[in-house]
PDB file of C-alpha atoms in Angstrom:
ATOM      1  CA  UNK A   1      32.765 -14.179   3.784  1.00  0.00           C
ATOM      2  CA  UNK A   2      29.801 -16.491   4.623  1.00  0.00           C
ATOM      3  CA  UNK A   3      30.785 -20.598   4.826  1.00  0.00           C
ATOM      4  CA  UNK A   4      29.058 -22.158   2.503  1.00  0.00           C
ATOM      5  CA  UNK A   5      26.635 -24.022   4.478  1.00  0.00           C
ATOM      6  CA  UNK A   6      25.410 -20.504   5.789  1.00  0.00           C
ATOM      7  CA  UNK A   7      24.976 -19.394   2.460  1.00  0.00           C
ATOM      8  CA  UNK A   8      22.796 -22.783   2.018  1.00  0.00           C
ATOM      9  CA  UNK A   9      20.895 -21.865   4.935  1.00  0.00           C
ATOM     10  CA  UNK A  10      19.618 -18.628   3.428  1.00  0.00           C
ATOM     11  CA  UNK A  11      18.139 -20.315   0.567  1.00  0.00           C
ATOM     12  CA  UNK A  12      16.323 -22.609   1.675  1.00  0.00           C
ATOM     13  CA  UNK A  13      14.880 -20.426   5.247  1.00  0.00           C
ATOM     14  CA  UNK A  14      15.896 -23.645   7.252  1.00  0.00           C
ATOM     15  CA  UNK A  15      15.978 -22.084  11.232  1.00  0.00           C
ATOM     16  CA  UNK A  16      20.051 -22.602  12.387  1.00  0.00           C
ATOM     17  CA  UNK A  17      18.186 -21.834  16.246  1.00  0.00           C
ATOM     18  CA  UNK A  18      21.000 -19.395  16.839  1.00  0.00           C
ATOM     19  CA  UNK A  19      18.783 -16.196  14.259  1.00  0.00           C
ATOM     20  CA  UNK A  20      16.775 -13.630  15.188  1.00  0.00           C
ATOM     21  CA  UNK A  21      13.071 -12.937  14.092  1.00  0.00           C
ATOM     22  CA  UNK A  22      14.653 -10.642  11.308  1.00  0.00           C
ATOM     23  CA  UNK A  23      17.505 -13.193  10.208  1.00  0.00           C
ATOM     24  CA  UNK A  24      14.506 -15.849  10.039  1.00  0.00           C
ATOM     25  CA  UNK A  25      12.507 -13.765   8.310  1.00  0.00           C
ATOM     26  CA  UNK A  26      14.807 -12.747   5.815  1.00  0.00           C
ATOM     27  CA  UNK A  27      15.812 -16.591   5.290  1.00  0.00           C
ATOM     28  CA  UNK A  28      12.262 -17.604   4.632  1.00  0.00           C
ATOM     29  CA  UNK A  29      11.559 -14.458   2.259  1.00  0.00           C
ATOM     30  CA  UNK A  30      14.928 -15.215  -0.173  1.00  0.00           C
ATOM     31  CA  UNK A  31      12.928 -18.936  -0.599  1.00  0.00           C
ATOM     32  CA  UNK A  32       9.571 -17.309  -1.511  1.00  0.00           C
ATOM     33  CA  UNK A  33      11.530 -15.347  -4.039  1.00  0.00           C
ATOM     34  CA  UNK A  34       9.800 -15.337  -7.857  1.00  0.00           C
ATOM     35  CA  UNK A  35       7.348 -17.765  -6.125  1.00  0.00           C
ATOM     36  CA  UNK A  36       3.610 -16.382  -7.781  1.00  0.00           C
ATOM     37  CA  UNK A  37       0.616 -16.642  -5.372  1.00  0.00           C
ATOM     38  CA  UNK A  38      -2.923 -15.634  -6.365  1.00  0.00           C
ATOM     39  CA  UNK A  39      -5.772 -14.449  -4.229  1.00  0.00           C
ATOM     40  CA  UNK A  40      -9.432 -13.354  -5.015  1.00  0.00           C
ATOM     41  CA  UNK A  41     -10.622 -10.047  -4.227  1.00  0.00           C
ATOM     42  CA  UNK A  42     -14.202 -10.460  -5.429  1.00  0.00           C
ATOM     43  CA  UNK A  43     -16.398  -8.926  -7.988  1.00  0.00           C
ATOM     44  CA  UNK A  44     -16.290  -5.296  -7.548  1.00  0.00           C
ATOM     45  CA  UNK A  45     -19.099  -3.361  -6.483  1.00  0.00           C
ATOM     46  CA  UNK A  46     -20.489   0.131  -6.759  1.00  0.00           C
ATOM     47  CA  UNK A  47     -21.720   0.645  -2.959  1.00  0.00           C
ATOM     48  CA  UNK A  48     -18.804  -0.804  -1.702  1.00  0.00           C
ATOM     49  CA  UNK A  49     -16.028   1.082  -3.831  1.00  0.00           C
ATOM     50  CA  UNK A  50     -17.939   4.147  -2.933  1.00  0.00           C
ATOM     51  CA  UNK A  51     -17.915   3.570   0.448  1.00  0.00           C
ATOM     52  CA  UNK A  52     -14.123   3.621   0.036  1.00  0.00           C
ATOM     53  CA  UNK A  53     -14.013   6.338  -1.671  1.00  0.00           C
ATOM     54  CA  UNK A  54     -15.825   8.213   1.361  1.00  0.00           C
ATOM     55  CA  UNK A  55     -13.412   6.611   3.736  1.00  0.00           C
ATOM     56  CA  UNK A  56     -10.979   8.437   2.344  1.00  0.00           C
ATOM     57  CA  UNK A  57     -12.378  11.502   2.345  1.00  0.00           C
ATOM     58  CA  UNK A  58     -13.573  11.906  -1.214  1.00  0.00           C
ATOM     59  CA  UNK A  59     -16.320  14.435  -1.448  1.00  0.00           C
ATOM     60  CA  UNK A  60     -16.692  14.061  -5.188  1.00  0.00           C
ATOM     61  CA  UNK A  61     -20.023  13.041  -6.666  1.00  0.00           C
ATOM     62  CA  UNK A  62     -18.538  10.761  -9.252  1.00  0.00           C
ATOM     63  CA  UNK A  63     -16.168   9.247  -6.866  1.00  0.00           C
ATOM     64  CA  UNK A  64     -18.842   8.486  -3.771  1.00  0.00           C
ATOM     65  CA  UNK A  65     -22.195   8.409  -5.352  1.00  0.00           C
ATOM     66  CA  UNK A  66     -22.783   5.325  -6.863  1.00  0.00           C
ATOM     67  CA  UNK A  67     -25.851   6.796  -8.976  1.00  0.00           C
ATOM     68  CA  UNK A  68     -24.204   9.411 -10.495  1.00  0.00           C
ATOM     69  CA  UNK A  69     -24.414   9.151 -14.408  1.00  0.00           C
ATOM     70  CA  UNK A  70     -20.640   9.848 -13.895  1.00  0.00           C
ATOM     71  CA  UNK A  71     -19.614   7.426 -11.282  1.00  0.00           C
ATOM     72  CA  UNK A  72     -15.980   5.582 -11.716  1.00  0.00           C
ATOM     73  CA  UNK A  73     -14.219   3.067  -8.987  1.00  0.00           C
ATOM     74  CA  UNK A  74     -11.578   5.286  -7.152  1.00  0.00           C
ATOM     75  CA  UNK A  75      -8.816   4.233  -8.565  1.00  0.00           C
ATOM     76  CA  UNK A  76      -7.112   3.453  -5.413  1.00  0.00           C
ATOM     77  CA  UNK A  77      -9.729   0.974  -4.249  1.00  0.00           C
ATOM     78  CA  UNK A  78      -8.837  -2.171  -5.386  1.00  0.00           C
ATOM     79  CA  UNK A  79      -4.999  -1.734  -4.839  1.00  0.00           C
ATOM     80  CA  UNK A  80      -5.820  -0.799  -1.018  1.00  0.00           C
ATOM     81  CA  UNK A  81      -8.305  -4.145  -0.435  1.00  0.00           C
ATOM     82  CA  UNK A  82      -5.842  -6.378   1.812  1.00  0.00           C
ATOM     83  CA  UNK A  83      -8.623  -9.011   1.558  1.00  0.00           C
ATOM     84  CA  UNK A  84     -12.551  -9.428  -0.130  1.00  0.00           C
ATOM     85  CA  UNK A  85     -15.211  -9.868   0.985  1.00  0.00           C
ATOM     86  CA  UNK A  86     -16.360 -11.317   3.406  1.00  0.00           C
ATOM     87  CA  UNK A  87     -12.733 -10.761   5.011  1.00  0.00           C
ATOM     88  CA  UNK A  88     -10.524 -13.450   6.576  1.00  0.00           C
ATOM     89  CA  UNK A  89     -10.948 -16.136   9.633  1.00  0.00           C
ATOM     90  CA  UNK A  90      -9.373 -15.320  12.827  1.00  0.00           C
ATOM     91  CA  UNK A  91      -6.455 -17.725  12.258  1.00  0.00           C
ATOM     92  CA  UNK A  92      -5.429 -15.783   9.620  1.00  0.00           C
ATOM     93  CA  UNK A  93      -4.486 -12.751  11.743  1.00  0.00           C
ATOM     94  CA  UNK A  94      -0.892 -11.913  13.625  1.00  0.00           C
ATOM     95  CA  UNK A  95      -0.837 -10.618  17.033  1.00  0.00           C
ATOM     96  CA  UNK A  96      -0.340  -7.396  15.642  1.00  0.00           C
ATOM     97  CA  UNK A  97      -3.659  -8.052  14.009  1.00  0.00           C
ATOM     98  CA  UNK A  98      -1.811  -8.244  10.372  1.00  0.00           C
ATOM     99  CA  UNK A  99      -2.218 -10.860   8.117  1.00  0.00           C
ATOM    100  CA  UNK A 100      -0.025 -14.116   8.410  1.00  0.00           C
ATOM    101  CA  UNK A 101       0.813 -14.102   4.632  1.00  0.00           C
ATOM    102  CA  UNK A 102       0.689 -10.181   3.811  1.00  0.00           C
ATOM    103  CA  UNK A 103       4.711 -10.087   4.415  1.00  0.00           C
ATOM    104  CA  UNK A 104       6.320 -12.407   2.910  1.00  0.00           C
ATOM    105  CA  UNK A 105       8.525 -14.774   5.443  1.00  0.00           C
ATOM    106  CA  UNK A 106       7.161 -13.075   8.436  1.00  0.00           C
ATOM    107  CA  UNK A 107       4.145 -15.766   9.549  1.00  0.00           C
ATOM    108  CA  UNK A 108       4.604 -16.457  13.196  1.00  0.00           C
ATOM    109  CA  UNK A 109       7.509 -14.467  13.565  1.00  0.00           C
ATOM    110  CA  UNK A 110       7.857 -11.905  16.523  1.00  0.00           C
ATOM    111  CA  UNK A 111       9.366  -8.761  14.018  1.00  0.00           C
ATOM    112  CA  UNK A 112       7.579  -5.805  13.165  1.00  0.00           C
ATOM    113  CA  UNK A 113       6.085  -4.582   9.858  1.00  0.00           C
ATOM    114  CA  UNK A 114       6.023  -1.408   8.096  1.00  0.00           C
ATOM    115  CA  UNK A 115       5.352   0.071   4.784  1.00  0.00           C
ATOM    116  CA  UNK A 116       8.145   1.292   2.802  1.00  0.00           C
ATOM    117  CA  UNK A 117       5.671   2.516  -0.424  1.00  0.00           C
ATOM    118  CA  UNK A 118       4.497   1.719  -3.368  1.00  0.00           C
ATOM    119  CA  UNK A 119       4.226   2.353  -7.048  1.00  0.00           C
ATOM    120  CA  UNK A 120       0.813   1.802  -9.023  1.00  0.00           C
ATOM    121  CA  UNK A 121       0.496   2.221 -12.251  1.00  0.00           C
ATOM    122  CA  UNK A 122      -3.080   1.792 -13.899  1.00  0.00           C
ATOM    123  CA  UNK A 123      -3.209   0.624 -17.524  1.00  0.00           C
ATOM    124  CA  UNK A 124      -7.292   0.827 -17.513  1.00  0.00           C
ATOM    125  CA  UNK A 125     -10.008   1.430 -15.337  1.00  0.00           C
ATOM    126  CA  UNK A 126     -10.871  -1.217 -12.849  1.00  0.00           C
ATOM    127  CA  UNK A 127     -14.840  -1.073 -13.218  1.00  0.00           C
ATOM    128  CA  UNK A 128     -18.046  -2.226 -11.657  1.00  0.00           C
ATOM    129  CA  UNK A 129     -18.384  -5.926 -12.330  1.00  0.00           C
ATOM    130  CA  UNK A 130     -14.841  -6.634 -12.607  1.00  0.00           C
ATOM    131  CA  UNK A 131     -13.885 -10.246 -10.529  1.00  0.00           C
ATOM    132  CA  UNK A 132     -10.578  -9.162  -9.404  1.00  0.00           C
ATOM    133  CA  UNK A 133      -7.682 -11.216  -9.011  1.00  0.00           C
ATOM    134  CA  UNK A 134      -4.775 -10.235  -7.827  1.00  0.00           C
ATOM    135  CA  UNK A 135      -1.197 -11.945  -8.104  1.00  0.00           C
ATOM    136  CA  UNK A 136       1.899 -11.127  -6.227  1.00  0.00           C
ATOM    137  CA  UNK A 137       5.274 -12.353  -6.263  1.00  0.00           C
ATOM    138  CA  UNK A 138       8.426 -11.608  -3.635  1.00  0.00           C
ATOM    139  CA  UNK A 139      10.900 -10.565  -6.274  1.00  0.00           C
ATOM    140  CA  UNK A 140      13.680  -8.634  -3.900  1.00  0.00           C
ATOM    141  CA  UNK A 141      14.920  -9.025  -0.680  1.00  0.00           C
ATOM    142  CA  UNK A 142      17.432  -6.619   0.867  1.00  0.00           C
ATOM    143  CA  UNK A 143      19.554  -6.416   4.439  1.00  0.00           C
ATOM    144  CA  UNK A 144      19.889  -2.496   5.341  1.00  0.00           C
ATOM    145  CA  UNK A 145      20.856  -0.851   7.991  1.00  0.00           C
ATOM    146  CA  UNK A 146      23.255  -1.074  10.695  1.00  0.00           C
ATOM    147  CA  UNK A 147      23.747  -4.044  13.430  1.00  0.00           C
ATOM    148  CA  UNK A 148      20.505  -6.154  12.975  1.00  0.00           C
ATOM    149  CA  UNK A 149      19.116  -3.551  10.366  1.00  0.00           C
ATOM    150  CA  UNK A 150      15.972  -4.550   8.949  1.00  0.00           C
ATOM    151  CA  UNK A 151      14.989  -6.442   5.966  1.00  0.00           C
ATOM    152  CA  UNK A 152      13.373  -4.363   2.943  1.00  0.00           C
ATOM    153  CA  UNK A 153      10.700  -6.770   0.599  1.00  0.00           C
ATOM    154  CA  UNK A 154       9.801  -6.087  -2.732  1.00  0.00           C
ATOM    155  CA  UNK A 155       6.931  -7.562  -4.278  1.00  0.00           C
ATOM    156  CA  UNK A 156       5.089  -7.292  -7.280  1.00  0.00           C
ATOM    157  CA  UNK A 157       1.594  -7.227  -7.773  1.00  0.00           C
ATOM    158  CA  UNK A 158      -0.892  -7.287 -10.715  1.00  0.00           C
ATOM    159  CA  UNK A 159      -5.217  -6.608 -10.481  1.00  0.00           C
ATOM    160  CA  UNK A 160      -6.730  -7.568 -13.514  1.00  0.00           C
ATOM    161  CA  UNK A 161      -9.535 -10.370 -14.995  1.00  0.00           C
ATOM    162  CA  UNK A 162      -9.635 -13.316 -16.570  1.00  0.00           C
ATOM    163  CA  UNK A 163     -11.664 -11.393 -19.535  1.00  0.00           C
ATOM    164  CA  UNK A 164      -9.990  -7.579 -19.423  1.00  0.00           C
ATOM    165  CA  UNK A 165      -6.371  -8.995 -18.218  1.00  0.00           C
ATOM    166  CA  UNK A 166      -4.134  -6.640 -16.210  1.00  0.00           C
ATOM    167  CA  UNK A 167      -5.425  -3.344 -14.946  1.00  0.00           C
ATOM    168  CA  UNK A 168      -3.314  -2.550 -12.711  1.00  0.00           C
ATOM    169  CA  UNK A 169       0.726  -3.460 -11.852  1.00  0.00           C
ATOM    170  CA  UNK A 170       1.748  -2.255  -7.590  1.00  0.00           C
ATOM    171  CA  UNK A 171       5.191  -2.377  -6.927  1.00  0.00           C
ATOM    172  CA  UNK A 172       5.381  -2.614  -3.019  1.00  0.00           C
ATOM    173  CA  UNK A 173       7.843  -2.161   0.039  1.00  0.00           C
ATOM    174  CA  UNK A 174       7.637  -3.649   3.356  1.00  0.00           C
ATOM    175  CA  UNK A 175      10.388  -2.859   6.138  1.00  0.00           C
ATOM    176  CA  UNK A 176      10.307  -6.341   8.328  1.00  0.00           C
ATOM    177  CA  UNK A 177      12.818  -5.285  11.703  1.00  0.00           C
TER     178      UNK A 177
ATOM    179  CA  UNK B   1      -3.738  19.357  -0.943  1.00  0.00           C
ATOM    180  CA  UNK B   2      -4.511  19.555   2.868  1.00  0.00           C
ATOM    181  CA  UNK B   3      -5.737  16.726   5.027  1.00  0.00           C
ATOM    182  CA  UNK B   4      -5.665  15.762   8.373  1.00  0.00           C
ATOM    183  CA  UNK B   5      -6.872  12.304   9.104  1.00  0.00           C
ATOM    184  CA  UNK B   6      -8.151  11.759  12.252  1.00  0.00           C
ATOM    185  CA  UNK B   7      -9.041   8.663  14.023  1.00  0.00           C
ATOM    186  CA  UNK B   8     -12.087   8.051  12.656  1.00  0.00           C
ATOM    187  CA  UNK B   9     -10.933   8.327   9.182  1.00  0.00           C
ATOM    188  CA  UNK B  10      -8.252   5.639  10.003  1.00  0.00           C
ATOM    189  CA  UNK B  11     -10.783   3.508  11.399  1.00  0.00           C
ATOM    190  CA  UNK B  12     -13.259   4.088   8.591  1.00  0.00           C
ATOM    191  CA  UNK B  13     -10.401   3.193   5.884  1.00  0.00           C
ATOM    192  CA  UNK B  14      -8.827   0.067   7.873  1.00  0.00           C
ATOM    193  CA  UNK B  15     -12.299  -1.138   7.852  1.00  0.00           C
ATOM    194  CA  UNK B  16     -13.431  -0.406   4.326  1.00  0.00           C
ATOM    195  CA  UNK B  17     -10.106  -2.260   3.510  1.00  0.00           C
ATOM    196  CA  UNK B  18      -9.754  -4.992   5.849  1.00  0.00           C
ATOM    197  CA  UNK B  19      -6.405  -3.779   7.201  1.00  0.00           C
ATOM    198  CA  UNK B  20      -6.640  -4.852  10.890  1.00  0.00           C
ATOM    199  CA  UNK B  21      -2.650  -3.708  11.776  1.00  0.00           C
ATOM    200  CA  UNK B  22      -3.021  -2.740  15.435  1.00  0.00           C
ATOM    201  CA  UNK B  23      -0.780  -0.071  14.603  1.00  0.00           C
ATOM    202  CA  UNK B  24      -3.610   2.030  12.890  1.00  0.00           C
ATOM    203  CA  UNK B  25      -5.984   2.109  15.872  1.00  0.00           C
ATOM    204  CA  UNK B  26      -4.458   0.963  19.260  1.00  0.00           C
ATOM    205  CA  UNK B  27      -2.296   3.502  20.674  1.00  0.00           C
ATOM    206  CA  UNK B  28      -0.641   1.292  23.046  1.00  0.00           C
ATOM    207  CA  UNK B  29       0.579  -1.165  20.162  1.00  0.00           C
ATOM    208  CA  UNK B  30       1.717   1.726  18.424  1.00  0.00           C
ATOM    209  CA  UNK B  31       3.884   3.032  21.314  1.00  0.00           C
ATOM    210  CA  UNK B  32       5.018  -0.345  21.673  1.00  0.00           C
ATOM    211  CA  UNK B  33       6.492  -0.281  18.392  1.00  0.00           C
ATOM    212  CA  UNK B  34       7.967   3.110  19.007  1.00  0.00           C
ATOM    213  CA  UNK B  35       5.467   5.606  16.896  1.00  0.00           C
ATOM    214  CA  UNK B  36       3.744   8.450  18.782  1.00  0.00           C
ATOM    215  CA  UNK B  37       0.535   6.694  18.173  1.00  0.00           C
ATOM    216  CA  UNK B  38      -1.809   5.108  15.310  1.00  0.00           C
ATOM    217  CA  UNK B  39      -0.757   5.924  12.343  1.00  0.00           C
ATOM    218  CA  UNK B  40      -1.825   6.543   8.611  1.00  0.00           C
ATOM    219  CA  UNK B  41      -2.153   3.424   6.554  1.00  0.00           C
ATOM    220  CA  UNK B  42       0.485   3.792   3.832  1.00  0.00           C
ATOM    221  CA  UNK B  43      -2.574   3.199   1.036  1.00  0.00           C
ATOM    222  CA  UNK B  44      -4.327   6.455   2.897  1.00  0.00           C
ATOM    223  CA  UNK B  45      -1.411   8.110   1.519  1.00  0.00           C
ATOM    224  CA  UNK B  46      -1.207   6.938  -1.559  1.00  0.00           C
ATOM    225  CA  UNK B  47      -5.239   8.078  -1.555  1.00  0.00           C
ATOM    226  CA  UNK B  48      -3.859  12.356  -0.648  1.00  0.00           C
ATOM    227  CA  UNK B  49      -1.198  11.612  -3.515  1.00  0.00           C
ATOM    228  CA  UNK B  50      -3.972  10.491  -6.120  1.00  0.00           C
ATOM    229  CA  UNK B  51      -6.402  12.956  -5.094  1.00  0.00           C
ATOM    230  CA  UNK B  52      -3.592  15.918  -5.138  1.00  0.00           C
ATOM    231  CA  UNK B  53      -2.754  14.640  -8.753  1.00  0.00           C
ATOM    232  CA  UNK B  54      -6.286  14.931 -10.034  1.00  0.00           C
ATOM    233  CA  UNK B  55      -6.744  18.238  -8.712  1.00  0.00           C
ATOM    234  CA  UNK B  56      -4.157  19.114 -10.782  1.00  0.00           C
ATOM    235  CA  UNK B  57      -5.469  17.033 -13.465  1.00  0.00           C
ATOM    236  CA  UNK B  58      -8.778  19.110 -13.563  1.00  0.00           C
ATOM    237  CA  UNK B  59     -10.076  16.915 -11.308  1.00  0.00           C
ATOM    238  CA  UNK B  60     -10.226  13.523 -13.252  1.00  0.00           C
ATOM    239  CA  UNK B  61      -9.551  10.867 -11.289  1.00  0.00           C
ATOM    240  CA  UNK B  62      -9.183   9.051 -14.609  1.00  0.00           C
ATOM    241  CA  UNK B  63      -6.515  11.172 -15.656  1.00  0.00           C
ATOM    242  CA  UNK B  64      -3.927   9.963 -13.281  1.00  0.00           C
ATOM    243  CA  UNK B  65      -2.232   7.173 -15.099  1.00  0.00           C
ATOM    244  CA  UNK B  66       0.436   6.414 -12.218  1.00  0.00           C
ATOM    245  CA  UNK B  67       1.180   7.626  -8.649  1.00  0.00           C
ATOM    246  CA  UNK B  68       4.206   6.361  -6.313  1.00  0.00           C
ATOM    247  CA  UNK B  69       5.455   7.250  -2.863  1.00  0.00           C
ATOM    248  CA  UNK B  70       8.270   5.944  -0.491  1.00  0.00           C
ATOM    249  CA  UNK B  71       7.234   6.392   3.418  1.00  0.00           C
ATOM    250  CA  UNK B  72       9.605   8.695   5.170  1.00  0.00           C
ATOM    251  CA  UNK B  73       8.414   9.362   8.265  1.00  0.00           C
ATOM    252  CA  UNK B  74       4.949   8.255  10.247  1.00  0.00           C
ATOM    253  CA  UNK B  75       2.236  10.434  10.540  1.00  0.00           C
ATOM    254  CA  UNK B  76       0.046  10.047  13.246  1.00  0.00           C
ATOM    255  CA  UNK B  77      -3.894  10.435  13.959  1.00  0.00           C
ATOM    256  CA  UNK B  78      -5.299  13.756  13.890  1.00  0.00           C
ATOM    257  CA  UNK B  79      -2.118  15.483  12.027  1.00  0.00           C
ATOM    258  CA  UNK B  80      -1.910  18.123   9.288  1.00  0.00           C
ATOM    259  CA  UNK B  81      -1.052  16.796   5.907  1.00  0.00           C
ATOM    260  CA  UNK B  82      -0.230  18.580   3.085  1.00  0.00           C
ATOM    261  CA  UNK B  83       0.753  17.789  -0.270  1.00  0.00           C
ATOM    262  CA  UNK B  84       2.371  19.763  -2.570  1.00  0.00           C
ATOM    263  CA  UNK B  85       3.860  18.878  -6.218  1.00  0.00           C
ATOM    264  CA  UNK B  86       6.233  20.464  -8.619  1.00  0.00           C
ATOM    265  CA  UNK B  87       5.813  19.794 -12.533  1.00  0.00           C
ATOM    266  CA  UNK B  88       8.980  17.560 -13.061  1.00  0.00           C
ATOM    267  CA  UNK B  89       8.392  17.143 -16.793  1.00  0.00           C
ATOM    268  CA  UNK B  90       5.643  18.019 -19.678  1.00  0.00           C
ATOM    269  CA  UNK B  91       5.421  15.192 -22.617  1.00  0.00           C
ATOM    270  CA  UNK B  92       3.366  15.315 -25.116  1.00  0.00           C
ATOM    271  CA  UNK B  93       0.403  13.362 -23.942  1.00  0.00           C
ATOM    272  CA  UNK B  94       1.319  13.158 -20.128  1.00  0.00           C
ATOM    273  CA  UNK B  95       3.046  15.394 -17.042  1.00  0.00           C
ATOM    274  CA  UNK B  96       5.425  13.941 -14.468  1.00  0.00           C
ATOM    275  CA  UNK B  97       4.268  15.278 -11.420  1.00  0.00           C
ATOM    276  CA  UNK B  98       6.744  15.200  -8.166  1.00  0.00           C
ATOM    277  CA  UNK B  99       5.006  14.890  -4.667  1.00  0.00           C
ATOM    278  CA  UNK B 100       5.956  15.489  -1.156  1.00  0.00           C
ATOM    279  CA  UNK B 101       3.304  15.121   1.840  1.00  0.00           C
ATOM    280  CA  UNK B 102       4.553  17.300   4.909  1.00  0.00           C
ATOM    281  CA  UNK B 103       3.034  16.912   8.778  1.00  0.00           C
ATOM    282  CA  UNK B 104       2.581  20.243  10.137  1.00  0.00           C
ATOM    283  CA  UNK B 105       5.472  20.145  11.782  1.00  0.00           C
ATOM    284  CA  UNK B 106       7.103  20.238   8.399  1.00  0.00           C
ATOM    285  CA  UNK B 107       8.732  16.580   8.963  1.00  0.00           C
ATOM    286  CA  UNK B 108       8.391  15.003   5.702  1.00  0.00           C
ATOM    287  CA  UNK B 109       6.075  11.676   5.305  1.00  0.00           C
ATOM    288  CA  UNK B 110       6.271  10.732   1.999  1.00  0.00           C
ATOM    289  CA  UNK B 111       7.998  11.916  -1.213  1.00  0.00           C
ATOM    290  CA  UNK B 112       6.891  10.376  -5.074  1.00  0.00           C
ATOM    291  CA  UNK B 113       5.649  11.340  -8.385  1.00  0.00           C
ATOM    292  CA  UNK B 114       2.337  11.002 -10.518  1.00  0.00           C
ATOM    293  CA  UNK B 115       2.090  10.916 -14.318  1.00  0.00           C
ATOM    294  CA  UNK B 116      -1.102  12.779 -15.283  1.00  0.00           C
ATOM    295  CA  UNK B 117      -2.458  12.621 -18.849  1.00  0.00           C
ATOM    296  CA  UNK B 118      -2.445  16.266 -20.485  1.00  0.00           C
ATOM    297  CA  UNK B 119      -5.924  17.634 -20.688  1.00  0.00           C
ATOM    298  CA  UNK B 120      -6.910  17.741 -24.985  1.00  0.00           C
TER     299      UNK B 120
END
């Protein structure tokens, strides 16, 4: 069983110099947890979601043409968008060219990142116009494997408006090892 | 559903959105982290499992009300992707739809579900 002081430690992420980049990581993540953050991703636009859409191969006319008399926001878009526009500064970037704060715990850490998956579920359409904001919060965070194992994050996240409220709710998985 | 994303298409959908994760366009980095080579962003497959869903949907992309997917195995630039789906359940206004994405290999990627509404 873990002394109590350890058990201190991993609440409150404070570095016992003796951890790896996983151990640290996982210390730091079990503080973020139930913590809410918010971030922009902009006011949605046709060219741009159908430029997505394209990206990912779409070939449908109401999926990549933004003049069609048919044309919806791929569903996927929004939920994929790890930042608006106009995108981030370069301090925001890992050497592995991820984002400091997309993993939870991980900023300046040497580990690396995965994804595990994810679960979206859409309640409405996002649609042209919509200023989308999306909020996340670290709500699990699980030791697996063997010897150092890895850490498995699970974070909730909700796209919606101030006006339309939430359109869509992303569960989400990252592997941190 | 077939689809085999090559390195262009990765580098067209990190870019479109904003996911700069070396391992998705610099080989090196990729073998450094012990994959074969860049590899699919987890979203891109979440895009074969929505599109796969509303095929069967009639081809509504409106009609897929959820889709979910846990990452087996990586799959690299430039392979074969399938995805195939069994009808799991039929309820009255929806269909529970389960999903596995296979490389060519037959090593399986990913494995989830989509709920589809029913077509009136």
């Amino acid at each position: 069983m873990e002394p109590e002081a350890s058990r201190a430690d991993l609440d409150t992420g404070v570095d016992t110099g003796a951890d790896t980049g996983v151990d640290l990581a996982e210390k730091r993540a079990r503080a973020l947890v139930g913590r809410v953050e918010r971030r922009s991703l902009g006011v949605v636009r046709a060219g741009a979601a159908a430029e997505f859409a394209r990206a990912a191969g779409e070939d449908a006319p109401r999926l990549v043409d933004p003049d069609h008399p048919e044309f919806v926001v791929h569903p996927m878009y929004v939920v994929s968008l790890l930042r608006g526009a106009p995108g981030a500064d370069d301090a925001e970037f890992r050497p592995d060219g991820m984002y400091r704060d997309e993993v939870p715990g991980t900023d300046g850490l040497d580990v690396s990142l995965m994804a595990g998956g994810q679960d979206v579920r859409w309640s409405c359409a996002v649609r042209v116009g919509d200023d989308i904001e999306v909020r996340r919060t670290l709500v699990s965070v699980e030791r697996k494997g063997r010897g150092a194992g890895f850490i498995l994050l699970t974070v909730e996240k909700t796209y919606g408006t101030p006006e339309r409220g939430v359109l869509v709710e992303v569960t989400e998985r990252f592997i941190v090892r | 559903m077939r689809s085999a994303p090559d390195a262009i298409r990765l580098l067209r959908f990190g870019a479109v959105t904003r996911n700069a994760h070396r391992i998705h366009y610099d080989a090196e980095f990729a073998r450094s982290e012990g994959l074969d080579g860049p590899v699919v962003m987890a979203q891109l497959h979440g895009c074969l499992f929505h599109r796969a869903a509303a095929e069967f949907a009639g081809g509504d992309p409106a009609a897929v009300r959820a889709v979910g997917w846990l990452n087996r195995a990586p799959a690299c630039a430039g392979d074969r992707l399938t995805v195939t789906g069994t009808v799991r359940e039929v309820g009255p206004d929806e269909i529970v739809l389960d999903l596995e994405e296979r490389r060519g290999d037959g090593t399986v990627c990913c494995r989830g579900h989509a709920v589809v509404a029913r077509r009136p």
